[in-house]
Amino acid sequence: MNRLSRTILKEIRKITNNSSALLHEPIFLGKENNYLKDCIKSTFVSTSGKYIQIFENKVKKFTGAKHAIAVVNGTVAIQMALRVLGVKTDDEILIPSLTFVGTANAVRHCNSIPHFVDSESFSLGICPKNLENHLKKISIKKNNNLYNKITGRRIFAVIPVHVFGHITNMEKIKKIANKFKLKVLEDAAESLGSFYNNKHAGTFGHAGILSFNANKVITTGGGGMILTNNSSTAKKARHLITTAKLNHPWKFIHNEVGWNYRMPNINAALGCAQIEKINTILKYKKNITKKYQKAFKSNNKITFFNQPNGCSSNYWLNVIRIKFKRISERDKLLNFLNKKKIQCRPVWNLLHKLPMFRKCPRSKLNISEQLEKELITLPSSPLYGKGK
Ligand SMILES: *Cc1c(COP(=O)(O)O)cnc(C)c1O
């Protein structure tokens, strides 16, 4: 293998202090055992119990969101938030092609259609300029709604994704959304602990979502959260995820087809212990980032991706950029590192190339194509930054 690959391997091993390294494993530093035992003892391990509300309140306090609704995972959080914001069958939803497949799946679960837009190198999120130019070109306003001139379908919302915890330029995206009458739902699945001008990810748009999958910053085993500052949006979301059941001490009255998407109490118990240690976890993660920054600073073939201006990022996954000419060169490096038991990953395969999304509408995706070829994520488990 070439010198570059060996350098990367050596630096990662130094930083992770290990011969093998996982991409992002959870860390349990607090009262996880106590809360889980207490939850089991209470027998309330399912959709009712005290930990759900306690966890929601802790998330509200940490993020500054007025409302937080706990659900079973981040994907259904997107699906429910879109529903509540008013998505209709066959609406188009603007999303980056460079995101986890869950974003696009959730759009399809609403019977709506992903409409892919390009990303920018600056934040790795949706490029505001591309978004605006694209909409100018392909859309038309009618009765306060936006339509795609080519497909005839309504364009309902935009979902900015804060990739790897770096916050997209929300001021510009919101301005464009306002101008074109679009709803804004932030996919902040990866960005718990990321702030832009001291405002937490997921609190800029009409709604936002978080994920607590085991590989995210904190975990509930599986879980997600809908964030919003709008009380009617919050109320509707809670209703929909609770089988659309009307409040009554003993009658079962449901007024529409709802879902059973509530987070179980036992998962929330884990979440409570996790979020109590969020600042320690974020500190450990910052330690790792500092080491990677230093390790790759003087290497002119490797660019460490730094948080965009104004953003205090959680650096969910640390990422480097290497100017490969072909994807096969990237894959050669990844093969080498993974064979050495170092979990490095490419970014996701661009979604517009996947078979189920190939026919979806899209803008030019030149920057996304370039980023797909050049980005490599590095082992970023909080464990590797412990106590240093
Ligand atoms: C993890 C993730 C999701 C989905 O969250 P789950 O809890 O795994 O369903 C959605 N979008 C992005 C960008 C993610 O990273």
XYZ file of C-alpha atoms and ligand atoms in Angstrom:
403
model
C 0.000 0.000 0.000
C 1.201 3.526 -0.636
C 2.657 5.990 1.801
C -0.530 7.994 2.258
C -2.463 4.909 3.399
C 0.244 3.928 5.863
C 0.378 7.466 7.279
C -3.383 7.501 7.835
C -3.292 4.082 9.492
C -0.458 5.124 11.781
C -2.138 8.384 12.854
C -5.508 6.726 13.551
C -3.845 4.000 15.613
C -1.983 6.633 17.603
C -5.165 8.579 18.315
C -7.411 5.614 19.099
C -4.583 4.024 21.069
C -5.629 0.692 19.690
C -4.826 -1.809 16.964
C -8.508 -1.837 15.945
C -11.046 0.990 16.015
C -14.802 1.254 15.564
C -16.443 4.157 13.759
C -18.689 5.276 16.621
C -19.496 3.122 19.629
C -21.598 4.314 22.566
C -20.139 5.098 25.962
C -21.948 4.551 29.279
C -20.552 6.824 31.976
C -23.521 7.621 34.185
C -26.573 6.110 35.837
C -27.561 3.806 32.960
C -27.651 0.693 35.163
C -29.583 2.382 37.984
C -32.250 3.849 35.732
C -32.715 0.635 33.748
C -33.042 -1.434 36.936
C -35.499 1.077 38.358
C -37.501 1.023 35.133
C -37.737 -2.779 35.155
C -38.682 -2.791 38.832
C -41.501 -0.326 38.120
C -42.857 -2.762 35.436
C -43.450 0.283 33.197
C -41.068 -0.697 30.405
C -43.314 0.240 27.494
C -45.169 3.301 26.221
C -46.011 4.791 29.599
C -43.744 5.549 32.527
C -41.931 8.486 34.046
C -38.681 8.352 32.070
C -40.270 9.369 28.765
C -41.284 12.790 30.013
C -38.098 13.237 32.026
C -36.042 12.479 28.920
C -38.105 14.825 26.770
C -37.654 17.601 29.327
C -33.893 17.072 29.447
C -33.705 17.251 25.649
C -35.827 20.413 25.656
C -33.579 22.007 28.226
C -30.388 21.076 26.385
C -31.553 22.079 22.904
C -33.734 25.029 23.848
C -36.614 23.615 21.798
C -40.033 24.468 23.233
C -41.369 20.970 22.544
C -39.725 17.552 22.250
C -41.626 14.374 21.378
C -39.835 11.051 21.840
C -40.349 8.393 19.146
C -38.932 4.975 18.233
C -36.258 6.200 15.810
C -35.047 9.132 13.749
C -36.542 7.911 10.494
C -40.105 7.887 11.815
C -39.431 11.246 13.455
C -38.906 12.644 9.932
C -41.985 10.845 8.634
C -44.222 12.120 11.454
C -42.850 15.662 11.320
C -43.527 15.857 7.569
C -47.063 14.555 8.134
C -47.788 17.062 10.830
C -46.416 19.926 8.742
C -48.979 18.944 6.093
C -47.304 16.872 3.395
C -49.685 15.345 0.840
C -49.378 12.335 -1.448
C -47.106 13.080 -4.441
C -45.668 16.273 -2.969
C -41.978 16.752 -3.704
C -39.586 17.253 -0.790
C -36.202 18.866 -1.401
C -33.388 16.889 0.233
C -29.664 16.548 -0.387
C -28.480 13.514 -2.326
C -25.598 13.377 0.129
C -27.377 12.065 3.226
C -28.252 8.821 4.973
C -30.933 6.816 3.155
C -33.309 7.283 6.128
C -34.002 10.877 5.071
C -35.275 9.783 1.666
C -37.035 6.674 2.998
C -39.044 8.802 5.436
C -40.118 11.026 2.521
C -41.321 7.947 0.622
C -43.094 6.637 3.739
C -45.277 9.755 3.438
C -46.025 8.845 -0.209
C -44.111 11.960 -1.169
C -41.153 12.180 -3.534
C -37.541 13.097 -2.810
C -36.271 15.904 -5.032
C -32.502 15.926 -4.769
C -30.445 19.116 -4.548
C -26.711 19.698 -4.422
C -24.530 20.098 -1.341
C -21.735 22.572 -0.651
C -18.119 21.993 0.389
C -18.382 24.640 3.091
C -20.855 22.845 5.409
C -21.444 19.524 3.572
C -25.159 20.440 3.698
C -27.562 21.768 1.043
C -25.965 24.517 -1.045
C -28.214 27.604 -0.662
C -27.107 29.061 -3.990
C -27.813 25.880 -5.927
C -31.165 25.540 -4.147
C -32.253 29.061 -5.042
C -31.099 28.898 -8.668
C -32.675 25.504 -9.127
C -36.016 26.651 -7.723
C -35.945 29.796 -9.876
C -35.491 27.590 -12.895
C -37.954 24.780 -12.273
C -40.678 26.121 -9.991
C -43.726 28.331 -10.233
C -45.915 29.803 -7.488
C -49.676 29.240 -7.652
C -52.202 30.068 -4.890
C -49.494 30.386 -2.283
C -48.063 26.962 -3.171
C -44.944 26.108 -5.101
C -45.101 23.725 -8.072
C -42.516 21.923 -10.126
C -43.077 23.170 -13.695
C -41.713 19.946 -15.161
C -43.551 17.334 -13.080
C -46.588 19.435 -12.156
C -46.261 18.307 -8.547
C -46.352 20.562 -5.500
C -42.989 21.209 -3.826
C -43.856 21.235 -0.160
C -40.755 21.339 2.021
C -36.998 21.316 2.246
C -35.060 19.058 4.613
C -31.594 20.453 5.357
C -29.356 17.744 6.841
C -26.579 18.687 9.257
C -24.071 16.178 7.928
C -21.651 14.699 10.502
C -22.865 17.335 12.999
C -21.882 20.422 10.965
C -24.757 22.882 10.761
C -25.923 23.937 7.318
C -26.291 27.639 6.615
C -29.783 27.833 8.093
C -30.146 31.604 7.760
C -29.821 31.421 3.991
C -31.898 28.243 3.678
C -34.685 29.799 5.740
C -34.643 32.955 3.635
C -35.026 30.892 0.466
C -37.729 28.733 2.049
C -39.632 31.868 3.032
C -39.366 33.309 -0.428
C -40.605 30.099 -2.060
C -43.186 29.260 0.662
C -41.538 26.012 1.713
C -41.714 24.303 5.090
C -38.338 23.623 6.711
C -37.675 20.362 8.537
C -34.144 19.929 9.867
C -32.658 16.466 9.874
C -30.473 16.970 12.939
C -30.110 13.208 13.525
C -26.327 13.559 13.725
C -26.063 16.896 15.464
C -27.080 16.688 19.110
C -24.639 19.076 20.775
C -24.068 21.235 17.669
C -24.876 24.932 17.810
C -24.945 27.755 15.295
C -24.515 31.168 16.954
C -25.456 29.464 20.226
C -28.710 28.080 18.809
C -29.036 24.300 18.795
C -29.395 22.251 15.619
C -32.986 21.295 14.873
C -34.489 24.466 16.343
C -34.204 26.741 13.278
C -36.988 25.391 11.065
C -40.679 24.572 11.516
C -39.529 21.299 13.086
C -36.373 19.255 13.531
C -35.499 15.685 14.399
C -32.812 13.863 16.391
C -31.717 10.217 16.373
C -30.541 8.176 19.366
C -29.391 5.118 17.464
C -26.403 3.453 19.124
C -23.909 5.057 16.724
C -25.110 8.620 17.316
C -23.779 11.027 19.957
C -25.977 9.601 22.727
C -28.177 6.528 22.511
C -31.459 5.094 23.748
C -30.753 1.785 21.996
C -33.049 2.940 19.207
C -34.911 6.197 19.355
C -35.597 9.610 17.961
C -37.095 12.956 18.866
C -39.212 15.548 17.097
C -38.310 19.122 18.062
C -40.514 22.136 17.422
C -41.268 25.548 18.867
C -44.866 25.402 17.657
C -47.323 24.020 20.203
C -49.958 22.958 17.684
C -47.312 21.047 15.646
C -46.188 19.338 18.863
C -49.721 18.421 19.872
C -50.518 16.946 16.462
C -47.287 14.942 16.452
C -47.980 13.450 19.867
C -51.495 12.547 18.762
C -50.338 10.820 15.571
C -47.650 8.728 17.272
C -50.142 7.650 19.957
C -52.501 5.827 17.534
C -54.468 9.094 17.181
C -56.165 8.314 20.481
C -58.304 10.976 22.127
C -57.749 11.659 25.801
C -60.175 9.736 27.952
C -59.701 7.927 31.259
C -60.946 4.566 29.879
C -62.544 4.759 26.420
C -60.701 3.878 23.196
C -61.557 6.644 20.776
C -59.295 7.192 17.760
C -60.146 9.906 15.253
C -57.829 8.985 12.375
C -55.342 6.320 11.272
C -52.441 6.839 13.631
C -49.159 5.107 14.382
C -47.630 3.440 17.389
C -44.323 5.275 17.290
C -43.856 6.273 20.949
C -40.496 5.693 22.574
C -40.734 2.964 25.247
C -39.975 3.991 28.834
C -37.043 1.570 29.033
C -35.330 3.303 26.113
C -36.048 6.696 27.663
C -34.473 5.502 30.933
C -31.250 4.830 29.048
C -31.580 8.213 27.345
C -31.897 10.025 30.694
C -28.608 8.592 31.918
C -26.957 9.363 28.582
C -28.007 12.987 28.289
C -26.904 13.648 31.872
C -23.371 12.995 30.561
C -23.709 14.828 27.255
C -21.193 17.531 28.124
C -18.547 14.969 29.078
C -19.225 13.013 25.883
C -18.930 16.194 23.806
C -15.683 17.069 25.584
C -14.215 13.644 24.771
C -15.285 14.108 21.174
C -13.598 17.530 20.994
C -10.399 15.920 22.291
C -10.411 13.434 19.415
C -11.050 16.199 16.894
C -8.093 18.224 18.182
C -5.830 15.229 17.738
C -6.990 14.535 14.200
C -6.582 18.230 13.318
C -3.021 18.140 14.571
C -2.210 14.786 13.005
C -3.185 15.840 9.483
C -2.295 19.551 9.644
C 0.968 19.426 7.794
C 0.000 16.785 5.258
C -0.733 18.503 1.958
C -2.622 15.495 0.559
C -5.138 15.386 3.415
C -7.564 18.134 4.429
C -9.262 17.747 7.784
C -12.821 19.037 7.571
C -13.302 21.856 10.086
C -16.639 23.160 11.352
C -18.052 25.997 9.235
C -17.776 29.567 10.596
C -20.328 30.306 13.301
C -20.885 26.599 14.005
C -19.833 24.832 17.156
C -19.987 21.262 15.910
C -20.219 18.022 17.846
C -17.927 16.460 15.183
C -20.122 13.363 15.235
C -17.824 11.795 12.670
C -14.462 13.365 12.000
C -13.844 13.510 8.285
C -10.909 14.071 5.972
C -10.908 15.054 2.320
C -8.469 13.565 -0.160
C -8.393 14.583 -3.817
C -8.775 11.105 -5.325
C -9.184 11.092 -9.055
C -11.377 8.046 -9.060
C -13.689 6.344 -6.551
C -11.611 3.186 -7.002
C -8.624 4.946 -5.380
C -10.791 5.880 -2.419
C -12.018 2.293 -2.146
C -8.466 0.958 -2.218
C -7.613 3.070 0.827
C -10.826 2.040 2.611
C -10.146 -1.617 1.867
C -6.670 -1.321 3.313
C -7.825 0.414 6.531
C -10.767 -1.904 7.105
C -8.581 -4.979 6.593
C -6.410 -3.556 9.365
C -9.590 -3.398 11.527
C -9.813 0.389 11.363
C -13.415 1.332 10.597
C -13.202 4.168 8.125
C -16.109 4.753 5.800
C -16.899 6.698 2.646
C -19.871 9.057 2.721
C -23.126 7.433 1.734
C -23.636 6.349 -1.853
C -25.409 9.343 -3.340
C -29.111 8.634 -2.983
C -30.101 9.571 -6.539
C -28.027 6.610 -7.741
C -29.883 4.029 -5.643
C -32.399 1.944 -7.627
C -35.477 3.156 -5.745
C -34.589 6.845 -6.144
C -33.044 6.849 -9.606
C -36.104 8.369 -11.245
C -36.636 11.118 -8.682
C -36.312 14.734 -9.811
C -32.984 16.425 -9.116
C -30.815 19.450 -9.730
C -27.240 19.316 -10.930
C -25.262 17.439 -8.292
C -21.670 18.272 -9.198
C -20.448 19.121 -5.699
C -22.144 16.064 -4.198
C -20.396 13.877 -6.785
C -17.072 15.429 -5.861
C -17.667 15.089 -2.111
C -18.723 11.465 -2.526
C -15.382 10.727 -4.137
C -13.228 12.606 -1.623
C -14.632 12.233 1.897
C -13.447 9.603 4.380
C -14.902 9.359 7.890
C -12.634 8.393 10.773
C -13.187 6.423 14.001
C -14.815 8.960 16.344
C -16.099 7.046 19.407
C -16.079 9.312 22.486
C -14.032 6.589 24.205
C -10.967 7.623 22.190
C -10.997 11.100 23.728
C -11.536 9.977 27.296
C -9.766 11.905 30.023
C -7.152 13.538 27.820
C -29.195 8.238 11.716
C -29.817 9.129 10.736
C -31.194 9.112 10.470
C -32.140 8.075 10.985
O -32.133 7.819 12.305
P -32.536 6.362 12.845
O -32.706 6.602 14.299
O -31.397 5.454 12.527
O -33.794 5.958 12.170
C -31.708 10.049 9.588
N -30.928 10.944 8.984
C -29.606 10.989 9.197
C -28.805 12.026 8.504
C -29.005 10.069 10.060
O -27.681 10.101 10.234
